Short mmCIF file of C-alpha atoms in Angstrom, two decimals:
data_model
loop_
_atom_site.label_atom_id
_atom_site.label_comp_id
_atom_site.label_asym_id
_atom_site.label_seq_id
_atom_site.Cartn_x
_atom_site.Cartn_y
_atom_site.Cartn_z
CA MET X 1 122.51 111.35 114.25
CA THR X 2 124.22 109.78 117.75
CA THR X 3 123.10 108.45 120.80
CA GLU X 4 124.16 106.14 123.32
CA ALA X 5 124.38 102.52 122.21
CA ARG X 6 121.26 100.49 123.34
CA VAL X 7 121.43 98.31 126.42
CA ASP X 8 121.57 95.00 124.90
CA LEU X 9 125.00 95.39 123.68
CA PRO X 10 127.76 93.32 125.24
CA ALA X 11 129.09 95.08 128.37
CA ASP X 12 132.44 96.21 127.00
CA LEU X 13 130.39 98.36 124.63
CA ILE X 14 128.06 100.07 126.92
CA GLY X 15 128.40 103.52 126.60
CA VAL X 16 129.99 103.62 123.13
CA PRO X 17 128.39 106.23 120.70
CA SER X 18 125.98 104.85 118.52
CA LEU X 19 125.49 106.15 114.68
CA ALA X 20 122.37 105.42 113.14
CA LEU X 21 122.83 104.86 109.41
CA ASP X 22 120.53 105.64 106.26
CA ASP X 23 119.41 103.07 103.77
CA ALA X 24 122.40 103.43 101.49
CA GLN X 25 124.86 103.05 104.36
CA LEU X 26 123.02 100.13 105.79
CA GLY X 27 123.25 98.57 102.53
CA ASP X 28 127.03 99.13 102.34
CA LEU X 29 127.34 97.68 105.74
CA GLU X 30 125.31 94.77 105.28
CA LEU X 31 127.50 94.01 101.93
CA LEU X 32 130.79 94.27 103.84
CA LEU X 33 129.40 91.99 106.55
CA SER X 34 128.02 89.56 104.18
CA GLY X 35 131.08 89.42 102.19
CA ALA X 36 129.69 90.67 99.12
CA PHE X 37 132.15 93.35 99.25
CA ALA X 38 135.12 90.92 99.82
CA PRO X 39 138.11 91.67 100.25
CA LEU X 40 137.01 94.69 101.98
CA THR X 41 136.35 94.55 105.53
CA GLY X 42 135.27 97.95 106.55
CA PHE X 43 134.70 101.43 105.27
CA MET X 44 137.68 102.91 103.21
CA GLY X 45 139.96 105.46 104.04
CA THR X 46 142.00 108.14 102.38
CA ALA X 47 144.55 105.89 100.78
CA ASP X 48 142.03 103.62 99.65
CA VAL X 49 139.90 105.93 97.97
CA THR X 50 142.60 107.80 96.11
CA ALA X 51 144.00 104.24 94.84
CA VAL X 52 140.30 103.26 93.54
CA ILE X 53 140.01 106.64 91.82
CA GLU X 54 143.29 107.37 90.23
CA HIS X 55 144.24 103.49 89.63
CA GLY X 56 141.16 101.39 89.76
CA THR X 57 142.61 99.17 92.65
CA LEU X 58 142.98 99.06 96.25
CA PRO X 59 146.33 100.03 97.75
CA ASP X 60 147.53 96.29 97.51
CA GLY X 61 146.69 96.17 93.68
CA THR X 62 143.39 94.35 94.11
CA PRO X 63 141.22 95.50 91.11
CA TRP X 64 138.44 97.63 92.79
CA THR X 65 136.85 100.78 90.82
CA PHE X 66 134.13 102.33 93.28
CA PRO X 67 134.66 103.73 96.89
CA VAL X 68 132.82 102.34 99.89
CA THR X 69 132.85 104.86 102.53
CA LEU X 70 130.87 106.36 105.56
CA ASP X 71 130.26 109.94 105.34
CA VAL X 72 128.32 111.46 108.37
CA GLY X 73 127.63 115.02 109.84
CA GLN X 74 130.40 116.74 111.58
CA GLU X 75 128.86 116.24 114.95
CA ALA X 76 127.38 112.85 114.44
CA VAL X 77 130.34 110.96 116.16
CA PRO X 78 132.25 112.55 119.24
CA LYS X 79 135.74 113.58 117.75
CA ASP X 80 137.58 111.82 120.75
CA ALA X 81 135.40 108.37 119.93
CA ARG X 82 137.63 105.38 118.80
CA HIS X 83 134.78 103.09 118.20
CA VAL X 84 131.19 103.57 117.24
CA VAL X 85 128.29 101.27 117.24
CA LEU X 86 126.46 101.34 113.83
CA ALA X 87 122.91 101.07 114.12
CA ASP X 88 119.59 100.91 111.76
CA PRO X 89 117.00 104.01 112.33
CA GLU X 90 115.35 102.17 115.22
CA GLY X 91 118.68 101.99 117.16
CA THR X 92 119.27 98.51 116.97
CA PRO X 93 122.85 97.90 116.95
CA LEU X 94 124.08 95.92 113.99
CA ALA X 95 128.06 96.12 113.93
CA LEU X 96 130.92 97.78 115.59
CA LEU X 97 133.16 100.23 113.54
CA GLU X 98 136.75 100.73 114.71
CA ILE X 99 137.59 104.30 114.06
CA THR X 100 141.10 104.34 112.28
CA GLU X 101 140.90 107.49 110.63
CA ARG X 102 138.76 110.47 109.80
CA SER X 103 138.99 113.12 107.36
CA GLU X 104 136.85 116.22 105.96
CA VAL X 105 135.04 115.77 102.67
CA LEU X 106 132.56 118.07 100.64
CA ALA X 107 128.79 116.80 100.71
CA PRO X 108 127.69 115.52 97.50
CA ARG X 109 126.26 118.57 95.42
CA ARG X 110 122.64 117.19 95.31
CA ALA X 111 122.78 116.99 99.34
CA ARG X 112 123.50 120.65 99.67
CA SER X 113 121.07 123.46 100.18
CA THR X 114 121.38 126.26 97.72
CA ARG X 115 123.07 128.38 100.31
CA ASP X 116 125.74 126.23 101.54
CA ALA X 117 126.47 124.66 98.34
CA GLY X 118 130.20 125.97 98.34
CA ASP X 119 131.10 124.67 101.64
CA ALA X 120 128.84 121.78 103.10
CA ARG X 121 131.28 119.60 104.76
CA LEU X 122 131.12 115.93 105.94
CA THR X 123 133.26 113.82 108.06
CA ARG X 124 134.35 110.69 106.49
CA ILE X 125 135.01 107.90 109.04
CA ALA X 126 136.92 104.55 107.96
CA GLY X 127 137.71 101.39 109.61
CA PRO X 128 137.05 97.67 110.08
CA VAL X 129 133.42 96.72 111.24
CA THR X 130 132.44 93.52 113.21
CA SER X 131 129.17 92.09 113.24
CA LEU X 132 127.05 92.51 116.14
CA ARG X 133 123.90 90.54 114.77
CA GLU X 134 122.51 89.82 111.63
CA PRO X 135 120.73 92.92 109.90
CA GLU X 136 117.04 93.09 110.40
CA HIS X 137 115.95 92.62 106.54
CA GLY X 138 112.40 93.69 106.67
CA PRO X 139 109.97 92.54 103.59
CA PHE X 140 111.21 89.58 101.92
CA ARG X 141 113.84 88.60 104.22
CA ARG X 142 113.08 84.70 103.31
CA LEU X 143 114.76 85.76 100.01
CA MET X 144 117.75 87.49 101.29
CA LEU X 145 120.38 84.44 100.92
CA ARG X 146 123.96 85.44 102.06
CA PRO X 147 126.43 85.17 99.20
CA GLU X 148 127.88 81.76 100.39
CA GLN X 149 124.60 80.38 100.54
CA ALA X 150 123.92 81.28 96.92
CA ARG X 151 126.93 80.23 95.57
CA ALA X 152 126.52 76.79 97.25
CA ALA X 153 122.89 76.45 96.07
CA PHE X 154 124.31 77.16 92.16
CA GLY X 155 127.37 74.60 92.76
CA GLY X 156 129.68 76.16 90.36
CA ALA X 157 127.17 75.75 87.67
CA PRO X 158 126.62 78.61 84.86
CA VAL X 159 124.59 81.48 86.32
CA LEU X 160 123.53 84.49 84.38
CA ALA X 161 122.69 87.36 86.60
CA TYR X 162 120.39 90.41 86.07
CA ALA X 163 120.69 93.29 88.40
CA THR X 164 118.10 96.17 88.49
CA ARG X 165 116.74 99.15 89.94
CA GLY X 166 113.39 98.66 88.10
CA PRO X 167 110.70 96.23 87.23
CA LEU X 168 111.15 93.79 84.29
CA HIS X 169 108.82 93.57 81.42
CA SER X 170 108.49 91.58 78.40
CA ARG X 171 111.33 92.32 76.39
CA GLN X 172 113.85 91.95 79.24
CA ILE X 173 111.94 88.32 79.88
CA GLY X 174 112.52 87.32 76.07
CA GLN X 175 115.99 88.75 76.27
CA LEU X 176 116.84 86.67 79.61
CA ARG X 177 115.38 83.44 78.57
CA HIS X 178 117.00 83.93 75.13
CA MET X 179 120.72 84.50 76.60
CA ALA X 180 120.18 81.61 79.46
CA GLY X 181 119.36 79.36 76.64
CA GLN X 182 122.56 80.22 74.84
CA LEU X 183 124.56 80.14 77.58
CA LYS X 184 122.81 76.71 79.18
CA ALA X 185 122.62 78.81 82.51
CA ARG X 186 120.60 79.36 85.34
CA LEU X 187 119.04 82.89 86.03
CA LEU X 188 119.77 85.03 89.01
CA LEU X 189 117.68 88.10 89.39
CA LEU X 190 119.11 90.64 91.77
CA PRO X 191 116.43 93.74 92.74
CA LEU X 192 118.70 96.35 94.01
CA THR X 193 116.80 97.45 97.17
CA ALA X 194 118.89 100.47 98.37
CA GLY X 195 117.39 103.79 97.38
CA PRO X 196 114.78 104.44 95.26
CA ALA X 197 113.25 101.99 92.55
CA GLU X 198 112.48 103.14 89.12
CA VAL X 199 108.62 103.75 88.35
CA VAL X 200 107.31 102.04 91.69
CA THR X 201 109.61 103.78 94.20
CA ARG X 202 109.53 101.47 96.90
CA PRO X 203 112.06 98.61 97.27
CA GLU X 204 109.35 95.93 98.51
CA ALA X 205 107.45 96.90 95.20
CA LEU X 206 110.48 96.45 92.87
CA VAL X 207 110.76 92.78 94.72
CA ARG X 208 106.84 92.14 94.24
CA ALA X 209 107.21 93.20 90.51
CA VAL X 210 110.60 91.14 90.00
CA LEU X 211 108.96 88.21 91.54
CA ALA X 212 106.11 88.49 89.26
CA ALA X 213 108.25 88.55 86.30
CA ALA X 214 110.00 85.63 87.40
CA ALA X 215 106.99 83.64 87.12
CA ASN X 216 107.44 83.83 83.17
CA LEU X 217 110.98 82.87 83.28
CA PRO X 218 112.40 78.81 83.80
CA ALA X 219 111.63 77.26 86.89
CA ALA X 220 114.78 77.48 88.49
CA THR X 221 115.10 81.19 88.32
CA VAL X 222 116.54 82.67 91.60
CA VAL X 223 115.53 86.04 93.23
CA ILE X 224 117.68 87.46 95.78
CA PRO X 225 116.88 91.18 96.85
CA VAL X 226 120.45 92.97 97.15
CA PRO X 227 120.66 96.26 99.22
CA LEU X 228 123.35 97.66 96.90
CA ALA X 229 123.06 101.58 96.79
CA ALA X 230 123.39 103.55 93.29
CA ARG X 231 126.85 104.31 92.20
CA GLY X 232 126.39 105.97 88.86
CA PRO X 233 124.17 108.42 87.23
CA GLN X 234 121.63 108.39 90.16
CA ALA X 235 124.64 109.02 92.76
CA GLY X 236 126.09 111.82 90.55
CA VAL X 237 128.98 109.87 88.97
CA GLY X 238 129.66 108.08 85.78
CA PRO X 239 127.99 104.76 84.89
CA GLU X 240 131.08 102.79 84.97
CA ARG X 241 131.23 102.71 88.76
CA GLU X 242 127.39 101.11 88.69
CA LEU X 243 128.35 98.35 86.22
CA ALA X 244 131.43 97.61 88.38
CA ALA X 245 129.25 97.31 91.61
CA ARG X 246 126.48 95.40 89.88
CA ALA X 247 129.34 92.76 88.45
CA LEU X 248 130.97 92.52 91.99
CA VAL X 249 127.97 91.75 93.62
CA ALA X 250 126.72 89.29 90.99
CA GLY X 251 129.86 87.66 91.19
CA ALA X 252 129.41 87.50 95.14
CA TYR X 253 126.24 85.80 94.69
CA GLY X 254 127.55 83.26 92.16
CA ALA X 255 127.29 84.57 88.57
CA SER X 256 129.21 83.57 85.98
CA HIS X 257 127.87 86.41 83.75
CA LEU X 258 126.13 89.78 84.18
CA VAL X 259 123.56 91.12 81.76
CA VAL X 260 123.66 94.54 80.65
CA ASP X 261 120.27 96.10 79.18
CA GLY X 262 120.97 98.56 76.66
CA ALA X 263 117.80 100.50 78.19
CA ASP X 264 119.17 100.97 81.71
CA ALA X 265 120.73 104.56 81.38
CA ALA X 266 122.46 103.58 85.02
CA VAL X 267 124.79 101.36 83.21
CA ALA X 268 124.30 101.42 79.46
CA ASP X 269 126.59 104.33 78.73
CA VAL X 270 129.81 102.97 79.79
CA SER X 271 132.23 104.27 77.32
CA GLY X 272 134.94 102.14 75.76
CA GLU X 273 137.62 104.40 77.66
CA SER X 274 136.21 103.46 80.90
CA GLY X 275 138.10 100.25 81.20
CA VAL X 276 135.06 98.31 82.05
CA ALA X 277 133.04 98.60 78.64
CA ASP X 278 133.80 95.31 77.32
CA GLY X 279 134.03 93.50 80.90
CA THR X 280 137.91 94.44 81.54
CA GLY X 281 138.25 94.67 85.40
CA LEU X 282 134.86 93.52 86.07
CA ALA X 283 134.43 90.59 88.53
CA VAL X 284 132.29 88.57 85.90
CA PRO X 285 132.05 88.94 82.02
CA VAL X 286 129.39 91.18 80.95
CA VAL X 287 126.71 90.03 78.34
CA ARG X 288 124.94 92.79 76.46
CA ALA X 289 121.40 92.06 75.52
CA GLY X 290 121.69 93.90 72.15
CA ASP X 291 118.71 95.74 70.21
CA TRP X 292 115.39 94.16 70.58
CA ALA X 293 111.86 95.55 69.73
CA TYR X 294 108.28 93.98 69.62
CA ASP X 295 107.33 92.47 66.22
CA ARG X 296 103.61 93.78 65.66
CA VAL X 297 103.17 91.07 62.93
CA ALA X 298 104.23 88.17 64.66
CA GLU X 299 103.02 89.61 68.27
CA VAL X 300 106.33 88.71 69.94
CA TRP X 301 109.68 90.38 71.27
CA ARG X 302 112.64 89.60 69.16
CA PRO X 303 116.17 90.95 67.95
CA LEU X 304 115.62 93.89 65.94
CA ALA X 305 117.46 92.23 62.94
CA LEU X 306 115.11 89.67 62.63
CA ILE X 307 111.99 92.02 62.39
CA GLU X 308 110.54 93.41 58.98
CA ALA X 309 111.25 97.14 58.67
CA GLY X 310 108.34 99.13 59.86
CA THR X 311 106.57 96.46 61.82
CA GLU X 312 108.62 96.90 64.95
CA ARG X 313 107.50 98.63 68.01
CA ALA X 314 109.81 100.47 70.56
CA ASP X 315 109.83 99.77 74.54
CA LEU X 316 107.79 102.14 76.65
CA SER X 317 110.30 104.34 78.83
CA PRO X 318 109.84 104.50 82.44
CA GLY X 319 108.42 107.97 82.05
CA GLU X 320 106.02 107.04 79.38
CA LEU X 321 105.13 104.02 81.86
CA GLY X 322 104.74 106.73 84.54
CA ASP X 323 102.46 108.63 82.79
CA LEU X 324 100.14 105.65 82.15
CA LEU X 325 100.06 104.59 85.79
CA ASP X 326 99.82 108.38 86.79
CA ALA X 327 96.67 108.69 84.59
CA GLY X 328 95.22 105.30 85.45
CA ALA X 329 95.34 104.17 81.70
CA GLU X 330 95.67 100.52 80.82
CA ILE X 331 99.15 99.36 80.45
CA PRO X 332 99.60 97.65 76.82
CA ALA X 333 99.36 93.78 77.07
CA TRP X 334 102.78 93.59 74.71
CA PHE X 335 104.99 95.44 77.08
CA THR X 336 104.50 93.55 80.18
CA PRO X 337 102.79 90.42 81.55
CA PRO X 338 99.40 91.00 83.45
CA ALA X 339 100.87 90.09 86.61
CA VAL X 340 103.52 92.76 86.43
CA ALA X 341 101.28 95.11 85.46
CA ARG X 342 98.99 94.40 88.44
CA GLU X 343 102.07 94.91 90.77
CA LEU X 344 102.88 98.46 88.76
CA ARG X 345 99.24 99.31 89.39
CA ARG X 346 99.39 98.24 93.30
CA ALA X 347 102.79 100.34 93.60
CA ARG X 348 101.71 103.50 91.84
CA PRO X 349 98.00 104.11 91.77
CA PRO X 350 96.71 106.95 89.49
CA ARG X 351 97.33 110.21 90.89
CA ALA X 352 93.34 110.66 91.51
CA GLU X 353 93.67 107.77 94.22
CA ARG X 354 97.16 108.81 95.61
CA GLY X 355 98.07 110.29 98.76
CA PHE X 356 99.85 113.62 98.50
CA VAL X 357 101.17 116.63 100.42
CA VAL X 358 100.85 120.37 99.60
CA PHE X 359 103.70 121.96 101.41
CA LEU X 360 103.00 125.86 101.31
CA THR X 361 106.22 127.90 102.53
CA GLY X 362 106.68 131.47 102.80
CA LEU X 363 107.73 134.10 105.20
CA SER X 364 105.38 135.00 108.37
CA GLY X 365 102.27 136.97 107.25
CA SER X 366 102.69 135.99 103.60
CA GLY X 367 99.26 134.40 103.92
CA LYS X 368 100.25 130.52 103.41
CA SER X 369 98.49 129.82 106.61
CA THR X 370 95.13 131.28 105.42
CA ILE X 371 95.53 129.69 101.76
CA ALA X 372 96.05 126.47 103.69
CA ARG X 373 93.06 126.66 105.76
CA ASP X 374 90.59 128.05 102.90
CA LEU X 375 92.45 124.73 100.93
CA ALA X 376 91.59 122.33 103.53
CA ASP X 377 88.01 123.58 104.23
CA ILE X 378 87.62 123.14 100.31
CA LEU X 379 89.10 119.45 100.13
CA ALA X 380 87.01 118.66 103.15
CA GLU X 381 83.89 119.99 101.54
CA ARG X 382 84.53 118.04 98.40
CA GLY X 383 85.11 114.68 100.21
CA ASP X 384 87.63 113.18 97.69
CA ARG X 385 90.03 112.18 100.27
CA ARG X 386 90.67 112.58 104.20
CA VAL X 387 92.67 115.89 104.62
CA SER X 388 94.80 116.80 107.55
CA LEU X 389 96.04 120.49 108.07
CA LEU X 390 99.44 120.69 109.68
CA ASP X 391 99.64 124.81 110.33
CA GLY X 392 102.96 126.18 111.50
CA ASP X 393 101.71 127.58 114.55
CA LEU X 394 99.63 124.81 115.47
CA VAL X 395 102.46 122.49 114.98
CA ARG X 396 104.40 124.42 117.57
CA GLN X 397 102.23 124.05 119.98
CA LEU X 398 101.88 120.32 120.15
CA LEU X 399 104.04 118.25 117.74
CA SER X 400 106.96 120.74 118.29
CA ALA X 401 106.46 121.97 121.72
CA GLY X 402 109.75 123.13 123.27
CA LEU X 403 111.94 123.53 120.23
CA SER X 404 113.70 126.71 119.83
CA PHE X 405 114.26 128.60 116.62
CA SER X 406 117.90 127.68 116.03
CA ARG X 407 118.75 126.22 112.91
CA ALA X 408 118.71 122.61 114.39
CA ASP X 409 115.63 122.89 115.85
CA ARG X 410 113.91 124.57 112.62
CA ASP X 411 114.92 121.73 110.71
CA LEU X 412 113.53 119.21 113.48
CA ASN X 413 110.39 120.97 113.48
CA ILE X 414 110.06 120.49 109.56
CA ALA X 415 111.28 116.92 109.92
CA ARG X 416 108.45 116.27 112.26
CA ILE X 417 105.99 118.01 110.25
CA GLY X 418 107.11 116.06 106.86
CA PHE X 419 107.13 112.70 108.99
CA VAL X 420 103.29 113.13 110.00
CA ALA X 421 102.43 114.21 106.39
CA THR X 422 104.28 111.26 104.86
CA GLU X 423 101.83 108.87 107.06
CA VAL X 424 99.08 111.11 105.69
CA ALA X 425 99.97 110.37 102.19
CA ARG X 426 101.08 106.82 102.66
CA HIS X 427 97.38 106.14 103.98
CA GLY X 428 96.06 107.59 101.01
CA GLY X 429 95.24 111.06 102.47
CA ILE X 430 95.88 114.80 101.73
CA ALA X 431 98.04 116.70 104.02
CA VAL X 432 98.36 120.41 103.77
CA CYS X 433 101.23 121.86 105.69
CA ALA X 434 102.06 125.63 106.13
CA PRO X 435 105.28 126.30 107.63
CA ILE X 436 107.53 128.96 106.94
CA ALA X 437 110.40 126.33 106.34
CA PRO X 438 112.96 128.66 105.55
CA PHE X 439 115.77 126.13 104.83
CA ALA X 440 116.03 124.42 101.09
CA ALA X 441 117.60 121.29 102.83
CA ALA X 442 114.98 120.82 105.27
CA ARG X 443 112.23 121.05 102.49
CA ALA X 444 114.08 118.83 100.21
CA ARG X 445 114.19 116.00 102.85
CA VAL X 446 110.27 116.32 103.29
CA ARG X 447 109.82 116.11 99.58
CA GLU X 448 112.15 112.97 99.59
CA MET X 449 110.28 111.31 102.63
CA VAL X 450 107.05 111.97 100.95
CA SER X 451 108.22 111.01 97.42
CA GLU X 452 108.74 107.35 98.83
CA VAL X 453 104.85 106.80 99.18
CA GLY X 454 103.22 109.38 97.27
CA ASP X 455 103.51 113.07 95.69
CA PHE X 456 104.88 116.29 97.19
CA LEU X 457 103.86 119.48 95.74
CA LEU X 458 105.59 122.58 97.00
CA VAL X 459 103.71 126.14 97.01
CA HIS X 460 106.10 129.15 97.54
CA VAL X 461 103.91 131.86 98.84
CA ALA X 462 106.38 134.82 97.87
CA THR X 463 104.79 137.77 99.04
CA PRO X 464 107.42 140.31 99.55
CA LEU X 465 108.96 141.04 102.77
CA GLU X 466 107.68 144.65 102.93
CA VAL X 467 104.23 143.51 102.47
CA CYS X 468 104.35 140.76 105.17
CA GLU X 469 105.91 143.28 107.45
CA ALA X 470 103.09 145.85 106.90
CA ARG X 471 100.45 143.29 107.43
CA ASP X 472 102.10 142.12 110.63
CA ARG X 473 98.83 141.08 112.54
CA LYS X 474 100.66 139.71 115.34
CA GLY X 475 103.16 142.45 115.86
CA LEU X 476 106.15 140.20 115.24
CA TYR X 477 107.73 142.12 112.82
CA ALA X 478 107.91 145.14 114.96
CA LYS X 479 109.17 143.19 117.73
CA ALA X 480 111.83 141.55 115.69
CA ARG X 481 112.87 145.38 114.74
CA ALA X 482 113.24 146.37 118.02
CA GLY X 483 115.34 143.26 118.88
CA LEU X 484 112.86 141.73 121.20
CA ILE X 485 112.63 138.52 119.14
CA GLY X 486 115.95 136.78 117.85
CA GLN X 487 116.21 134.47 114.84
CA PHE X 488 113.07 136.07 112.93
CA THR X 489 112.85 134.70 109.52
CA GLY X 490 113.17 137.65 107.02
CA ILE X 491 114.74 140.04 109.46
CA SER X 492 117.36 138.31 111.64
CA ASP X 493 117.42 134.97 109.83
CA PRO X 494 117.67 134.16 106.13
CA TYR X 495 114.87 132.50 103.96
CA GLU X 496 116.04 130.62 101.08
CA GLU X 497 113.68 130.79 98.38
CA PRO X 498 112.81 127.60 96.57
CA LEU X 499 114.16 126.76 93.28
CA ASP X 500 111.80 123.75 92.75
CA ALA X 501 108.42 125.20 93.58
CA ASP X 502 105.50 123.66 91.77
CA LEU X 503 103.44 126.91 92.02
CA VAL X 504 104.40 130.36 93.07
CA ILE X 505 101.99 132.66 94.57
CA ASP X 506 102.22 136.60 95.43
CA THR X 507 99.41 137.36 97.59
CA SER X 508 99.90 140.97 97.02
CA THR X 509 98.58 140.70 93.88
CA MET X 510 95.61 138.44 94.23
CA THR X 511 93.03 137.57 96.71
CA ARG X 512 92.61 134.58 98.84
CA GLU X 513 89.99 133.11 96.89
CA GLN X 514 92.30 133.72 93.89
CA ALA X 515 95.40 132.27 95.66
CA THR X 516 93.51 129.12 96.64
CA ALA X 517 92.02 128.55 93.26
CA ALA X 518 95.39 128.66 91.93
CA VAL X 519 96.34 125.95 94.17
CA LEU X 520 93.31 123.77 93.17
CA GLY X 521 93.97 124.42 89.75
CA LEU X 522 97.33 122.65 90.01
CA LEU X 523 95.67 119.84 91.71
CA THR X 524 93.37 119.44 88.97
CA SER X 525 95.63 120.09 86.15
CA GLY X 526 97.96 117.54 87.56
CA GLY X 527 95.49 114.66 87.94
CA TRP X 528 95.30 114.59 91.75
CA LEU X 529 91.81 115.96 92.02
CA PRO X 530 88.88 115.37 89.63
CA ALA X 531 87.39 118.42 88.01
CA ALA X 532 85.30 120.70 90.41
CA GLN X 533 82.11 119.45 91.14
CA GLY X 534 78.73 121.84 90.60
#
């Protein structure tokens, strides 16, 4: 997104184009400006990235194993711009980027829609960045020390760091106490807050959970949230880049050693051939936690080798923990301290109490609006939670009045629906949406937005085109065939059928009552609604 820079800029920057960054880009910018990514002073260009990928160094030979790039939409920054103001989503200017290079790159596969997977391209802009103001940290800003502040506080003493995208539980707490004692080191916990957190999703929930765990660690333990975006499997690449990035920021904040948890999939599978498995090329040495289990006889966590065979109990996986939270089941006391369990339940309430969005997509005339209205009526009658209906036609009259049916405006319409639906889910309500939503990328963005605060259920109303056209209650298909309506989905514009639908319905083979019952069945079987009331 490009706008003109805000008026609180220095006079010589008024009129410079402005680029609003996403969470990952904001995190990289903050780490560049704070010195955590030293010696980098800006976003990498082609020569930098090539050297990093092929040789594991910067062009001058400095060891470096992961790219730090700024990839944006091809129309995001004017082609003749020599500078761009980097801003947060609200438009607050944070830094000035001097554009020294532009290049075209393929979008990551996970960011492409099903139809443009082969040719989705972005513009990579590179160059040094200059700070305009301190970043707006949001929650827990009091904890967000700059690297030099952290290093000064530790005073060169041994520091054992643990960087994590998920909550800490009793096993990790025991391992950290043990290893810190062996090294005679202070503990530094680095919750990584750029991007979704494991199990609890929201970064502020991750920080709360880490703080709760820290109460069970030595009093001198320090917690510093760090906006490091995922570099490993979560970003579609190998774990060695994630490990290298974590080691770099740990060292920047004063760590002398970095703990690697064998159960953390993002960094645990670094192979010996990667060059970083044993710490070679990393900013700080790696300490591996080893295999621990819960000793059911002694009722403590300890190294597996010290437990009598057959009396050990393995950790819960993130998926198993998520299932317990979704069902509202008790979290075992042996697994995590009570204070951490409370934070987990706050961050991830049971599905029966959680806000969610039912997003129906399909061609005009497919029956999605009818199903949506019937579903909203039934949910309102039940009174489980408050219900908001966001029907495509109604939204076009109010929320998206004035938008055309171009690809850009269609996407904007769906983004607006997604924003409202996300706010409904954030506050524990139910949003029922029924737009055509023909493009997979736009639907995926709504899923991503909603999933940060609640649950997203995609229902594809897959009624065949010939049936929809035969119904044609509004005469729209006839007008489209006659050329009176342009950009009409199914006739002159494409509809990308969902590959990720939670439910598929064909209203040509069932009644409206049966279709609505199918959606209710999905909600009931998944735990979002209790069984039907008599």
